[in-house]
Structures are given as C-alpha cells and as structure tokens.
Amino acid sequence: MNRKTGILAAVLIALCIAAGIVFHTNKPETVVGAKEIDIVVIHADKTENTFTYQTDAEYLADVLLENELVDGDMGSYGLFITTVDGETVDESKQQWWCITKDGEQVNSGADALPVADGDQFELTLMEGY
C-alpha cells in the first residue's frame, strides 16, 4: 500500500508542476508603463457613462479598484464585481456585471485581463444567469 501511495503522490506532484508550467506559458502578456484606457459602463436602464483613465496598471481590476469605479468581493477566482459606478447588482433579479473588450465578451476575470494603451472595456449590467 505504501508503494502505491508513493507513486500516486509522485504523479500528483508531476501533474501540479505541469499545470503550473501550462498556466505560465499561456498567461496573457501585460504591457508595462503608461497607457490610456476607456471604460464604458452600461447601466440597467441602458444609460452609459464613459470613463477615461491614465494608468500604469497592468490588469483591469487594478484600474477599476484604484479609481474606485467598482466594488466587489475577492474570492478564489479573483474579484467578483458587485457594484459599478454606484449601481449594485440585485441578486433577486440574477443580475451580474459582464465584462467585454471592444464589444466582445472576454474569457477571464478583471484580475487576469491585461490592459494596453487604447483599450476600451465595457461593463454591462446583465440580468439572468
């Protein structure tokens, strides 16, 4: 039984190392230095507010938090945005904030979304899961 446990532990360690390598090789590149980005907030009533920020931040979450545009909870998957531009989700309506970049939905959270000069992101209040 000890030999099987040792083999399983070695395989588990090897898989963890492989997963780490895959993550780091596929991690999106960030841009270091000054950049200007636009954030368009689309509220539940379909009104829009556009914010332009000068930043050295490398990820969207940092820009949003530094400028106090959003509030949320930090969880195991990163920042879960609950409030944007003063509007808080109503969980009874299954509302949530959708992040898009140039109108296209992104596949990562704000914590893992790199920003580059000239980027435009949209935060849209959605209803229904």
mmCIF file of C-alpha atoms in Angstrom:
data_model
loop_
_atom_site.group_PDB
_atom_site.id
_atom_site.type_symbol
_atom_site.label_atom_id
_atom_site.label_comp_id
_atom_site.label_asym_id
_atom_site.label_seq_id
_atom_site.Cartn_x
_atom_site.Cartn_y
_atom_site.Cartn_z
ATOM 1 C CA MET A 1 0.000 0.000 0.000
ATOM 2 C CA ASN A 2 2.875 2.425 0.749
ATOM 3 C CA ARG A 3 4.374 1.906 -2.692
ATOM 4 C CA LYS A 4 1.040 2.783 -4.372
ATOM 5 C CA THR A 5 0.674 5.864 -2.169
ATOM 6 C CA GLY A 6 4.192 6.986 -3.091
ATOM 7 C CA ILE A 7 3.514 6.512 -6.796
ATOM 8 C CA LEU A 8 0.218 8.411 -6.556
ATOM 9 C CA ALA A 9 1.914 11.256 -4.682
ATOM 10 C CA ALA A 10 4.660 11.469 -7.325
ATOM 11 C CA VAL A 11 2.087 11.532 -10.135
ATOM 12 C CA LEU A 12 0.086 14.233 -8.331
ATOM 13 C CA ILE A 13 3.193 16.375 -7.862
ATOM 14 C CA ALA A 14 4.129 15.941 -11.532
ATOM 15 C CA LEU A 15 0.613 16.984 -12.612
ATOM 16 C CA CYS A 16 0.747 20.092 -10.390
ATOM 17 C CA ILE A 17 4.091 21.091 -11.880
ATOM 18 C CA ALA A 18 2.782 20.521 -15.412
ATOM 19 C CA ALA A 19 -0.326 22.605 -14.685
ATOM 20 C CA GLY A 20 1.853 25.438 -13.375
ATOM 21 C CA ILE A 21 4.013 25.363 -16.486
ATOM 22 C CA VAL A 22 0.957 25.392 -18.771
ATOM 23 C CA PHE A 23 -0.535 28.319 -16.840
ATOM 24 C CA HIS A 24 2.624 30.415 -17.029
ATOM 25 C CA THR A 25 3.248 29.730 -20.722
ATOM 26 C CA ASN A 26 -0.350 30.616 -21.672
ATOM 27 C CA LYS A 27 -0.686 33.616 -19.346
ATOM 28 C CA PRO A 28 -1.607 36.771 -21.292
ATOM 29 C CA GLU A 29 1.222 39.252 -21.779
ATOM 30 C CA THR A 30 0.960 42.526 -19.917
ATOM 31 C CA VAL A 31 2.090 45.952 -21.048
ATOM 32 C CA VAL A 32 4.360 47.840 -18.653
ATOM 33 C CA GLY A 33 4.232 51.632 -18.496
ATOM 34 C CA ALA A 34 1.776 54.454 -19.039
ATOM 35 C CA LYS A 35 -1.392 53.830 -21.003
ATOM 36 C CA GLU A 36 -4.822 55.372 -21.529
ATOM 37 C CA ILE A 37 -7.925 53.198 -21.490
ATOM 38 C CA ASP A 38 -11.677 53.799 -21.689
ATOM 39 C CA ILE A 39 -14.270 52.071 -19.538
ATOM 40 C CA VAL A 40 -17.880 52.266 -20.706
ATOM 41 C CA VAL A 41 -20.443 51.442 -18.020
ATOM 42 C CA ILE A 42 -23.851 50.347 -19.304
ATOM 43 C CA HIS A 43 -26.423 50.522 -16.513
ATOM 44 C CA ALA A 44 -29.656 48.545 -16.123
ATOM 45 C CA ASP A 45 -31.658 51.449 -17.588
ATOM 46 C CA LYS A 46 -29.309 51.352 -20.646
ATOM 47 C CA THR A 47 -27.682 54.701 -19.818
ATOM 48 C CA GLU A 48 -23.953 54.794 -20.491
ATOM 49 C CA ASN A 49 -21.111 56.554 -18.725
ATOM 50 C CA THR A 50 -17.626 56.603 -20.219
ATOM 51 C CA PHE A 51 -14.546 56.944 -18.040
ATOM 52 C CA THR A 52 -11.045 57.558 -19.395
ATOM 53 C CA TYR A 53 -8.105 56.641 -17.185
ATOM 54 C CA GLN A 54 -4.368 57.229 -17.407
ATOM 55 C CA THR A 55 -2.711 54.278 -15.701
ATOM 56 C CA ASP A 56 0.426 52.264 -15.185
ATOM 57 C CA ALA A 57 -1.612 49.264 -14.031
ATOM 58 C CA GLU A 58 -1.168 46.022 -15.921
ATOM 59 C CA TYR A 59 -4.601 44.466 -15.205
ATOM 60 C CA LEU A 60 -8.134 45.806 -15.489
ATOM 61 C CA ALA A 61 -9.064 45.052 -11.863
ATOM 62 C CA ASP A 62 -6.248 47.287 -10.652
ATOM 63 C CA VAL A 63 -7.510 50.211 -12.766
ATOM 64 C CA LEU A 64 -11.106 49.724 -11.625
ATOM 65 C CA LEU A 65 -10.219 49.491 -7.938
ATOM 66 C CA GLU A 66 -7.627 52.297 -7.944
ATOM 67 C CA ASN A 67 -10.189 54.674 -9.431
ATOM 68 C CA GLU A 68 -12.986 53.380 -7.168
ATOM 69 C CA LEU A 69 -15.218 52.666 -10.161
ATOM 70 C CA VAL A 70 -16.120 49.204 -8.833
ATOM 71 C CA ASP A 71 -16.633 47.384 -5.586
ATOM 72 C CA GLY A 72 -16.790 43.674 -5.058
ATOM 73 C CA ASP A 73 -15.614 40.642 -3.183
ATOM 74 C CA MET A 74 -12.286 38.886 -3.538
ATOM 75 C CA GLY A 75 -12.797 35.147 -3.900
ATOM 76 C CA SER A 76 -10.866 32.129 -5.044
ATOM 77 C CA TYR A 77 -11.485 33.158 -8.673
ATOM 78 C CA GLY A 78 -10.436 36.784 -8.130
ATOM 79 C CA LEU A 79 -12.551 39.922 -7.956
ATOM 80 C CA PHE A 80 -16.308 39.347 -8.164
ATOM 81 C CA ILE A 81 -17.685 42.751 -9.186
ATOM 82 C CA THR A 82 -20.914 43.666 -7.393
ATOM 83 C CA THR A 83 -21.084 47.451 -7.842
ATOM 84 C CA VAL A 84 -20.070 49.613 -10.792
ATOM 85 C CA ASP A 85 -20.429 53.396 -10.976
ATOM 86 C CA GLY A 86 -22.718 53.318 -7.928
ATOM 87 C CA GLU A 87 -25.097 50.616 -9.229
ATOM 88 C CA THR A 88 -25.178 47.373 -7.244
ATOM 89 C CA VAL A 89 -26.464 44.082 -8.609
ATOM 90 C CA ASP A 90 -29.826 42.845 -7.376
ATOM 91 C CA GLU A 91 -29.289 39.147 -6.715
ATOM 92 C CA SER A 92 -33.064 38.516 -6.611
ATOM 93 C CA LYS A 93 -33.098 39.501 -10.311
ATOM 94 C CA GLN A 94 -29.990 37.386 -11.048
ATOM 95 C CA GLN A 95 -28.029 40.468 -12.094
ATOM 96 C CA TRP A 96 -24.291 40.407 -12.789
ATOM 97 C CA TRP A 97 -21.670 42.610 -14.421
ATOM 98 C CA CYS A 98 -20.452 41.379 -17.811
ATOM 99 C CA ILE A 99 -17.001 42.498 -18.985
ATOM 100 C CA THR A 100 -16.418 42.953 -22.702
ATOM 101 C CA LYS A 101 -13.495 44.369 -24.642
ATOM 102 C CA ASP A 102 -14.345 46.309 -27.778
ATOM 103 C CA GLY A 103 -17.800 44.677 -27.697
ATOM 104 C CA GLU A 104 -16.510 41.100 -27.445
ATOM 105 C CA GLN A 105 -17.034 39.074 -24.260
ATOM 106 C CA VAL A 106 -13.793 38.158 -22.516
ATOM 107 C CA ASN A 107 -12.970 34.748 -21.097
ATOM 108 C CA SER A 108 -11.288 35.888 -17.909
ATOM 109 C CA GLY A 109 -11.989 37.975 -14.875
ATOM 110 C CA ALA A 110 -10.795 41.536 -14.387
ATOM 111 C CA ASP A 111 -7.839 40.261 -12.319
ATOM 112 C CA ALA A 112 -6.397 38.349 -15.272
ATOM 113 C CA LEU A 113 -7.348 40.808 -18.033
ATOM 114 C CA PRO A 114 -4.288 42.774 -19.199
ATOM 115 C CA VAL A 115 -4.699 46.380 -20.327
ATOM 116 C CA ALA A 116 -2.865 48.104 -23.171
ATOM 117 C CA ASP A 117 -2.841 51.671 -24.413
ATOM 118 C CA GLY A 118 -6.024 52.489 -26.317
ATOM 119 C CA ASP A 119 -8.092 49.590 -24.951
ATOM 120 C CA GLN A 120 -11.809 50.011 -24.398
ATOM 121 C CA PHE A 121 -13.674 47.817 -21.931
ATOM 122 C CA GLU A 122 -17.391 47.703 -21.280
ATOM 123 C CA LEU A 123 -19.068 46.775 -18.009
ATOM 124 C CA THR A 124 -22.702 45.921 -18.673
ATOM 125 C CA LEU A 125 -25.293 45.055 -16.049
ATOM 126 C CA MET A 126 -26.878 41.807 -17.210
ATOM 127 C CA GLU A 127 -29.924 40.007 -15.885
ATOM 128 C CA GLY A 128 -30.348 36.227 -15.728
ATOM 129 C CA TYR A 129 -27.748 33.538 -15.323
#
